[in-house]
Amino acid sequence: MKKLYKQIVAFILVAMLMPIGFLSASSNLPPTPPEETQPVLNPNIRLVNPTVVEILPGQTQVFELTIRNQGFGEARNFMAQAIIPANAPFSASFINNSHLSTGITSESSRRLQLEIRVDANALTGSFPIEIRYTYSNFANENFTQTDTVMVRVGTDTREPSLTLRNFTTTRENVMPGDSFTLSSVIENNVTVEARDVRLTISGLEANGIHLSNSTQSVFHQSMQFGAQHPVSFDFTVASNAPRGTYAIVFTLRYRDTRGEEFERDFYYYVAVGATATPTERGALSIENLSSPAGTFGVLEEFSVSFDIRNSGNNAANNIRISTIMEDGNAIVPRSANVRTINTLSANNAENVTFSFSPTNSARTRSYTIGFLVEYDTGNVLADGTRERASFTQYIGVNVSNPEREDEDPTDPSRISIPRIIVSDYTVTPQIVSAGQEFDLDLTFLNTHVNKHIENIQATIVMEDRATVPGTNEDRGNIFSPVNGSNTFHIQRIDPREEAHQSLRLFVIPDAAARTYTLTIKFEYQDEFFNNHTAEAFIGITVRQTMRIETSEISIPSSTQTFGMVPISFQLFNTGRVTLGNVRVNIDAPGFDTTSFESMMFFGRMQPSEHNFYDGTIMAIEPGPQPVRIVISFENDLAEVHEVVHEFIIDVQDFSFDGMFDGGDFGDMGRPWPDFESESSGFFSSLRNIVFIIAGAGVTAAAIVVISLVVVKKKKAKAVVFDE
């Protein structure tokens, strides 16, 4: 309590003496500068994401672009435009009026719906779309801002694969003159769209099986992954049709998104004129037939499995299942080609599996594999012999052998050009700084399924510095190779294989902060030494270095408790980027930083702009006290950066010892008059005047202190109440 009393009295005396010092020093102060005009708060529209989008040829897709007003003023009469390069194989436009807005307030976002339509025959590559914004502030000043979105047009090298599944018929035993309906399902079981799908029927004969009340083909414009389309056809068997097995051929023709055509054949066999079923006999059939889906290459193994079911009322014996190959040299069994079952009881089934693989002599086409089932029915004929029955089931399998496809390279129908694309690229760091070096890792892909490319020369065309006509800048490249060339050579890339190339590039120091386009030009040869060219585009985002500096900071090295500590300095934006949310904050635990103006907010600082900081803090704790001057600011990406200056101030505890003992005036450094030894009227009057002034000053200071304490207590109570 005693210490608190001494501190209050010291504060009163300091308050009494401060006006005298202030009056004596006020005459030397420079004139107060005129108050500056309040600056206009300007908006700043920037693209947040995405900066890169991917789309396939023939596709139409809507992308949502998120923009944000990173300025301090409202953007009024906002409009966005999408500007595409002349060589872009797509069109782009905003939909649902998302590119228009009456106002975008500070720190708020909007979503623009950009629809991109890519040509069906578009080549692979990356193309920039310039997003141009126009808007105004509240003072009707107009602004224009641009961002870049890179559009990667990719090529889906996978092939669609349609199949015909689940054949069912309304009549199992077909006799001459009968009619029946055959149903199936067209299914796309690969994650690639199939287009212009057409199913046709062939192999019909007028004196055998022919269509009745049905068309000979079915058409679907498109089938996405997992799509299923049921089909059914009505057939009639001629009354004079010879007994035997008839093959119905179903042909599926379709295209991929690049326009390449595919064709697959499926077979269904109908046995006409089978003998009547005796009352006591075994009757076998094939159920749950699993046909191989997809396309199989040379030596690639696949399996076919099915169930042999006895639906008769007697056991079937000596069952033999053998394979029938359309071309014995094209597809060969990888398992035993004959399976036997001794006995199969009535209403029972047994699973059978065969494995196959194509050989080098196979061509790219669909092959037929048959399964012949022979067995003893258990029925005894009139001549005493056992009845033996048989039937055959066929499936189709697709085979791909590129080596046999191009046996005649002069055949125009077989010529296809291998393509090289930039399938991936990595920039390290992801956003490069002007005046710095960065690494660029490129991945090149040969998209052809069976042709290699060789003697590949790639040249990186750097963007010029002077991109705006009529500028006074010297022309030159934004990027330049480090210890190397912008042209490199790749000897060979095999089909569907990749090659990698790493480069180190330098960005000129005065490059503007935006996304730049690098063009990669290819010159290469195919396996027949035909020359080809291609281009690819990649985007590099550059940002300018941020830098803020200060003048010499004016701050005392020592003070006393309750002493005022003035701090002043100048700030300079020495970088090439506009800084946002610039502020100065004093972090000093041993000082009062709230009662006086210590935190100062400057907002935006343009390049080469400067500001002046002048703040005050008061010492409250004795001893060496740390003081941190924190200068914080943001870049265009809203990333916060800080510059910190640290100091130590020696704070001495304020003392009253010897202040009224005659001699020296405490620590004030000047003598105190000895009023008791002077009895003259002058000193007596002077003493009275001093005491009167001191008393009045003490009274006024006490009232101020008491008022501050009361207000502070009220504020503290209010804070507690709010919490």
XYZ file of C-alpha atoms in Angstrom, residues 203-702:
500
model
C -25.898 -64.661 -91.011
C -29.645 -65.119 -91.617
C -30.979 -67.262 -94.451
C -34.393 -67.284 -96.132
C -34.628 -71.072 -95.921
C -33.259 -71.146 -92.380
C -33.815 -68.506 -89.657
C -35.002 -65.000 -90.572
C -36.305 -61.883 -88.804
C -40.025 -61.353 -88.336
C -41.585 -58.057 -87.245
C -38.163 -56.668 -86.208
C -35.627 -54.285 -87.654
C -32.189 -55.572 -88.534
C -30.306 -52.908 -86.524
C -30.500 -50.842 -83.326
C -28.819 -47.426 -82.851
C -27.827 -45.443 -79.739
C -26.092 -42.078 -80.040
C -24.018 -42.431 -76.873
C -23.344 -44.887 -74.033
C -21.568 -43.783 -70.883
C -19.780 -46.095 -68.467
C -22.168 -48.616 -66.910
C -24.963 -47.886 -69.399
C -27.153 -50.864 -70.370
C -29.589 -51.014 -73.277
C -31.789 -54.131 -73.618
C -32.495 -55.354 -77.143
C -34.807 -58.069 -78.488
C -35.480 -59.521 -81.930
C -38.240 -61.778 -83.245
C -37.194 -64.704 -85.440
C -39.031 -67.344 -87.447
C -37.650 -70.698 -88.603
C -38.592 -71.618 -92.155
C -40.942 -74.579 -92.354
C -38.569 -76.327 -94.743
C -35.423 -75.476 -92.741
C -33.032 -78.420 -92.550
C -32.301 -79.721 -89.097
C -29.027 -78.465 -87.653
C -27.321 -75.591 -85.861
C -27.685 -72.039 -87.168
C -25.400 -69.128 -86.225
C -26.868 -65.663 -85.690
C -24.144 -62.970 -85.838
C -24.584 -59.771 -83.861
C -22.139 -56.986 -84.854
C -21.507 -53.993 -82.582
C -19.957 -50.911 -84.210
C -19.104 -47.779 -82.205
C -16.647 -44.866 -81.955
C -14.599 -43.326 -79.162
C -14.455 -39.599 -78.354
C -11.655 -39.138 -80.920
C -13.783 -40.611 -83.727
C -11.880 -43.890 -84.010
C -14.212 -46.760 -84.986
C -14.397 -50.188 -83.319
C -16.224 -53.371 -84.246
C -17.066 -56.562 -82.312
C -18.947 -59.706 -83.334
C -21.046 -61.908 -81.048
C -22.499 -65.306 -82.001
C -25.633 -67.102 -80.881
C -26.316 -70.634 -82.103
C -29.784 -72.081 -82.495
C -30.314 -75.836 -82.782
C -33.271 -76.537 -85.066
C -35.047 -79.891 -85.216
C -33.863 -81.538 -81.971
C -35.526 -84.887 -81.209
C -38.354 -85.066 -78.743
C -37.328 -85.538 -75.133
C -38.089 -89.008 -73.740
C -39.721 -89.246 -70.364
C -36.671 -90.764 -68.635
C -33.378 -89.167 -69.661
C -30.709 -86.724 -68.596
C -30.811 -83.293 -70.244
C -27.686 -81.113 -69.894
C -27.420 -77.377 -70.507
C -24.879 -74.599 -69.956
C -25.760 -71.926 -67.418
C -23.999 -68.882 -65.922
C -21.622 -68.582 -68.843
C -18.957 -65.961 -68.030
C -17.731 -64.460 -71.290
C -14.381 -62.623 -71.184
C -14.849 -58.817 -71.231
C -12.363 -56.364 -72.709
C -9.570 -56.899 -75.218
C -6.655 -59.297 -74.741
C -3.139 -58.968 -76.080
C -0.643 -61.612 -77.150
C 0.059 -64.166 -74.359
C -2.442 -62.414 -72.075
C -4.426 -65.115 -70.320
C -8.206 -65.106 -69.870
C -10.714 -67.598 -68.499
C -14.178 -68.847 -69.421
C -16.320 -70.558 -66.815
C -19.839 -71.983 -66.817
C -22.064 -74.491 -65.070
C -23.108 -77.835 -66.596
C -26.622 -78.452 -65.273
C -28.685 -81.632 -65.581
C -32.296 -80.449 -65.853
C -33.600 -83.892 -66.827
C -35.148 -86.581 -64.647
C -32.326 -89.107 -65.008
C -28.590 -89.049 -64.410
C -26.259 -88.089 -67.287
C -23.094 -90.193 -67.626
C -19.739 -90.081 -69.426
C -19.908 -86.324 -69.897
C -17.193 -84.853 -72.110
C -16.641 -81.084 -72.603
C -14.123 -80.104 -75.309
C -13.092 -76.809 -76.887
C -13.546 -75.898 -80.555
C -11.130 -73.227 -81.795
C -11.995 -71.080 -84.831
C -8.296 -70.764 -85.669
C -6.166 -73.270 -83.831
C -3.040 -71.127 -84.114
C -4.580 -67.790 -83.046
C -5.895 -68.721 -79.584
C -4.652 -71.756 -77.685
C -5.793 -73.310 -74.386
C -3.656 -72.719 -71.306
C -5.475 -75.443 -69.427
C -6.619 -78.921 -70.513
C -8.868 -78.539 -73.561
C -11.035 -81.528 -72.581
C -12.864 -81.993 -69.276
C -14.812 -85.115 -68.231
C -17.518 -85.735 -65.648
C -18.412 -89.341 -64.856
C -21.942 -88.812 -63.560
C -24.162 -85.800 -62.987
C -27.364 -86.513 -61.088
C -30.704 -84.987 -61.998
C -31.178 -81.331 -60.912
C -27.475 -80.956 -60.059
C -24.780 -78.753 -61.615
C -20.987 -78.670 -61.788
C -18.711 -75.747 -62.629
C -16.146 -75.980 -65.434
C -13.341 -73.464 -66.220
C -11.040 -73.191 -69.247
C -8.075 -70.818 -69.725
C -6.827 -69.420 -73.061
C -4.387 -66.850 -74.469
C -3.778 -65.356 -77.937
C -0.576 -66.176 -79.817
C 1.670 -64.053 -82.034
C -0.226 -65.262 -85.097
C -3.500 -63.715 -83.875
C -4.797 -60.575 -85.543
C -6.704 -57.685 -84.026
C -10.266 -58.955 -84.338
C -12.956 -60.972 -82.568
C -12.478 -64.769 -82.392
C -15.034 -67.478 -81.664
C -14.491 -70.283 -79.134
C -16.932 -73.188 -78.970
C -17.614 -75.721 -76.221
C -18.896 -79.170 -77.329
C -20.783 -81.077 -74.627
C -21.343 -84.848 -75.218
C -23.013 -87.238 -72.752
C -25.080 -90.404 -72.243
C -28.687 -89.467 -71.489
C -29.418 -92.708 -69.625
C -32.109 -93.570 -72.150
C -31.912 -97.020 -73.819
C -32.933 -97.076 -77.470
C -34.969 -99.817 -79.172
C -31.864 -101.499 -80.518
C -30.483 -101.808 -76.994
C -27.832 -99.104 -77.327
C -27.519 -96.147 -74.997
C -28.602 -92.768 -76.339
C -25.771 -90.238 -76.626
C -26.597 -86.497 -77.000
C -24.473 -83.449 -77.721
C -24.731 -79.690 -78.128
C -22.347 -76.767 -78.686
C -22.147 -73.343 -77.047
C -20.059 -70.494 -78.558
C -18.595 -67.283 -77.175
C -16.641 -64.395 -78.739
C -13.408 -62.826 -77.491
C -11.631 -59.655 -78.661
C -7.899 -59.852 -79.449
C -5.426 -57.016 -80.055
C -2.091 -57.659 -81.777
C -0.478 -54.392 -82.980
C 2.369 -56.280 -84.638
C -0.052 -57.775 -87.144
C -1.996 -54.544 -87.612
C 0.752 -52.700 -89.447
C 2.081 -55.472 -91.666
C 1.370 -53.269 -94.682
C 2.449 -49.722 -93.743
C 1.421 -48.395 -97.170
C -2.214 -49.221 -96.518
C -3.818 -45.780 -95.853
C -6.498 -47.363 -93.697
C -3.832 -48.517 -91.259
C -1.800 -45.310 -91.034
C -2.190 -43.347 -87.793
C 0.051 -40.569 -86.537
C 1.670 -40.984 -83.123
C 1.160 -37.979 -80.875
C 3.424 -36.520 -78.188
C 1.927 -34.481 -75.363
C 3.003 -32.938 -72.061
C 1.164 -35.308 -69.742
C 2.391 -33.645 -66.563
C 4.649 -30.867 -65.352
C 5.821 -29.624 -61.961
C 7.091 -26.154 -61.043
C 9.213 -25.897 -57.876
C 8.350 -23.667 -56.113
C 4.756 -23.673 -57.350
C 4.695 -19.861 -57.488
C 8.081 -18.486 -58.519
C 9.503 -15.137 -57.430
C 10.858 -12.534 -59.823
C 14.644 -12.399 -59.784
C 14.874 -16.018 -58.569
C 15.582 -19.420 -60.131
C 13.141 -22.336 -60.225
C 12.973 -25.956 -61.394
C 10.678 -27.143 -64.181
C 10.095 -30.913 -64.483
C 8.335 -32.059 -67.667
C 6.772 -35.424 -68.532
C 6.189 -36.308 -72.198
C 3.832 -39.112 -73.280
C 3.618 -40.982 -76.581
C -0.146 -41.512 -76.804
C -0.058 -44.104 -79.590
C -0.904 -47.679 -78.640
C 1.667 -49.413 -80.863
C 3.975 -46.905 -82.605
C 7.121 -45.443 -81.153
C 8.515 -41.983 -81.910
C 12.173 -40.984 -82.134
C 14.608 -38.125 -82.827
C 12.479 -35.805 -80.708
C 13.604 -32.193 -80.492
C 11.766 -29.998 -77.994
C 12.170 -26.218 -77.899
C 10.774 -24.061 -75.105
C 9.641 -20.695 -76.457
C 9.887 -18.087 -73.701
C 7.358 -15.245 -73.478
C 8.682 -11.777 -74.327
C 8.955 -9.109 -71.674
C 7.320 -6.430 -73.832
C 3.927 -8.090 -74.276
C 1.890 -4.900 -74.804
C 2.349 -3.162 -78.159
C 3.646 0.391 -77.890
C 5.506 -0.081 -74.584
C 8.969 1.406 -74.109
C 10.392 -1.750 -72.520
C 13.319 -3.513 -74.127
C 12.247 -6.779 -75.673
C 13.616 -9.847 -73.994
C 12.496 -13.106 -72.424
C 10.823 -13.293 -69.052
C 12.553 -16.651 -68.437
C 16.036 -17.769 -69.355
C 17.727 -21.183 -68.931
C 20.370 -21.575 -66.224
C 23.537 -23.398 -67.350
C 21.786 -24.885 -70.341
C 19.715 -24.351 -73.455
C 16.013 -24.038 -74.096
C 16.290 -26.840 -76.693
C 16.829 -30.490 -75.758
C 16.750 -33.867 -77.503
C 15.062 -37.183 -76.671
C 16.154 -40.237 -78.619
C 13.017 -42.400 -78.460
C 9.682 -42.872 -76.659
C 7.985 -46.250 -76.983
C 4.182 -46.633 -77.328
C 2.283 -45.478 -74.256
C 5.613 -44.722 -72.562
C 6.870 -41.496 -70.990
C 10.089 -39.479 -70.992
C 11.175 -36.920 -68.401
C 13.166 -33.702 -68.679
C 14.262 -31.293 -65.931
C 15.214 -27.644 -66.493
C 16.313 -24.792 -64.278
C 15.092 -21.346 -65.317
C 15.635 -17.780 -64.114
C 12.943 -15.068 -63.889
C 13.991 -11.501 -64.669
C 13.736 -9.195 -61.614
C 11.222 -6.777 -63.160
C 8.760 -9.390 -64.416
C 5.162 -8.379 -63.743
C 3.265 -10.515 -61.235
C 0.940 -12.740 -63.304
C 0.726 -16.144 -65.035
C 2.956 -16.567 -68.100
C 2.621 -19.135 -70.877
C 5.531 -21.274 -72.031
C 5.167 -22.901 -75.444
C 6.898 -26.226 -76.102
C 7.387 -27.035 -79.791
C 8.133 -30.619 -80.811
C 9.747 -31.950 -83.961
C 9.924 -35.746 -84.194
C 9.733 -38.793 -86.484
C 7.591 -41.901 -86.457
C 8.926 -45.413 -87.040
C 8.769 -44.903 -90.824
C 10.859 -41.701 -90.540
C 7.920 -39.443 -91.354
C 8.369 -35.956 -89.841
C 5.764 -34.547 -87.464
C 5.356 -31.434 -85.300
C 3.323 -30.636 -82.204
C 2.891 -27.893 -79.607
C 2.083 -27.854 -75.912
C 1.464 -25.005 -73.473
C 2.171 -24.742 -69.763
C 1.523 -21.909 -67.294
C 4.068 -20.412 -64.877
C 2.806 -18.085 -62.134
C 5.258 -15.320 -61.164
C 5.026 -13.046 -58.169
C 7.160 -10.060 -57.296
C 9.356 -9.933 -54.204
C 7.781 -8.033 -51.306
C 10.075 -5.794 -49.311
C 9.383 -3.147 -46.672
C 12.164 -1.132 -45.012
C 12.373 1.467 -42.246
C 14.509 4.480 -41.483
C 16.549 4.631 -38.269
C 14.120 3.976 -35.423
C 14.091 6.722 -32.784
C 13.576 5.090 -29.364
C 15.245 5.916 -25.979
C 17.468 3.314 -24.333
C 16.346 4.068 -20.753
C 13.502 5.684 -18.780
C 11.761 5.583 -15.388
C 8.513 3.985 -14.355
C 5.575 6.085 -15.536
C 7.933 7.675 -18.059
C 6.693 8.277 -21.589
C 8.653 6.489 -24.370
C 8.212 8.063 -27.842
C 8.892 5.877 -30.917
C 9.130 7.214 -34.462
C 10.421 6.089 -37.860
C 9.530 6.022 -41.555
C 8.295 2.997 -43.590
C 9.248 2.492 -47.237
C 7.711 -0.024 -49.703
C 10.898 -0.845 -51.635
C 9.407 -3.840 -53.466
C 7.443 -4.014 -56.725
C 4.153 -5.250 -55.243
C 1.328 -3.298 -53.636
C 1.146 -4.226 -49.962
C -2.196 -4.547 -48.175
C -3.256 -4.210 -44.543
C 0.009 -2.539 -43.533
C 0.091 -1.916 -39.798
C 2.591 -1.245 -36.989
C 2.024 -2.798 -33.585
C 4.147 -2.487 -30.421
C 4.573 -5.687 -28.414
C 5.958 -4.654 -24.995
C 4.686 -6.535 -21.887
C 6.380 -4.129 -19.430
C 4.742 -1.046 -20.917
C 1.269 0.411 -21.223
C 0.531 0.229 -24.976
C -3.225 0.836 -24.810
C -3.616 4.231 -23.126
C -1.630 5.981 -25.855
C -1.522 5.738 -29.631
C 0.933 2.910 -30.249
C -0.801 0.777 -32.915
C -1.128 2.471 -36.312
C -2.919 1.136 -39.445
C -1.797 2.370 -42.892
C -3.832 0.094 -45.209
C -2.401 -0.196 -48.723
C 1.083 0.930 -49.725
C 1.952 1.225 -53.393
C 5.500 0.499 -54.617
C 7.912 3.340 -53.671
C 5.340 4.794 -51.254
C 6.381 5.800 -47.702
C 4.585 6.568 -44.436
C 5.562 7.977 -41.019
C 4.985 6.205 -37.695
C 4.863 8.201 -34.424
C 3.673 6.407 -31.296
C 4.047 6.496 -27.502
C 4.131 3.877 -24.764
C 4.493 4.298 -20.947
C 6.823 2.264 -18.721
C 5.054 0.481 -15.842
C 7.516 -2.254 -14.796
C 11.121 -1.598 -13.684
C 14.097 -3.495 -15.042
C 15.311 -4.375 -18.562
C 12.136 -4.538 -20.655
C 11.904 -5.932 -24.223
C 10.126 -3.941 -26.930
C 9.161 -5.534 -30.278
C 8.088 -3.311 -33.174
C 6.034 -5.569 -35.484
C 5.335 -4.379 -39.033
C 2.796 -6.692 -40.743
C 1.425 -6.643 -44.297
C -0.286 -8.898 -46.877
C 0.353 -9.714 -50.535
C -2.217 -10.272 -53.304
C -2.752 -13.858 -52.107
C -3.709 -12.639 -48.602
C -0.531 -14.163 -47.176
C 0.579 -12.316 -44.028
C 4.243 -11.313 -43.635
C 5.995 -9.611 -40.742
C 9.099 -7.492 -40.186
C 10.190 -7.338 -36.528
C 12.628 -4.955 -34.800
C 13.597 -5.749 -31.179
C 14.964 -3.431 -28.471
C 15.744 -3.511 -24.721
C 14.858 -0.442 -22.611
C 16.310 -0.067 -19.091
C 13.436 1.114 -16.848
C 14.468 2.611 -13.448
C 12.059 2.654 -10.525
C 10.965 6.245 -9.730
C 12.343 7.401 -6.213
C 11.319 10.199 -3.756
C 14.450 9.959 -1.585
C 16.044 13.457 -0.950
C 13.464 15.296 -3.025
C 12.517 17.764 -0.235
C 15.778 17.826 1.780
C 17.031 21.252 0.705
C 20.130 20.568 -1.507
C 19.317 18.857 -4.786
C 15.798 18.537 -6.127
C 15.820 14.766 -6.099
C 16.740 13.455 -9.533
C 15.675 16.645 -11.245
C 19.291 17.906 -11.309
C 18.797 21.450 -9.929
C 18.989 22.946 -6.323
C 15.936 23.586 -4.155
C 15.898 27.100 -2.501
C 16.386 27.303 1.271
C 13.245 29.192 2.116
C 13.762 29.047 5.917
C 17.064 31.056 5.809
C 15.446 33.847 3.843
C 13.201 36.135 5.844
C 12.864 38.865 3.296
C 9.477 39.538 1.781
C 10.507 38.469 -1.674
C 11.333 34.921 -0.731
C 8.369 34.718 1.607
C 6.043 35.819 -1.174
C 7.715 33.459 -3.630
C 7.310 30.620 -1.171
C 3.619 31.388 -0.715
C 3.055 31.563 -4.452
C 4.857 28.267 -5.009
C 2.875 26.548 -2.273
C -0.426 27.906 -3.576
C 0.358 26.758 -7.120
C 1.591 23.403 -5.854
C -1.494 22.928 -3.733
C -3.798 23.743 -6.598
C -1.851 21.451 -8.883
C -1.930 18.607 -6.389
C -5.659 19.029 -5.906
C -6.316 19.062 -9.670
C -4.041 16.079 -10.255
C -5.713 14.148 -7.430
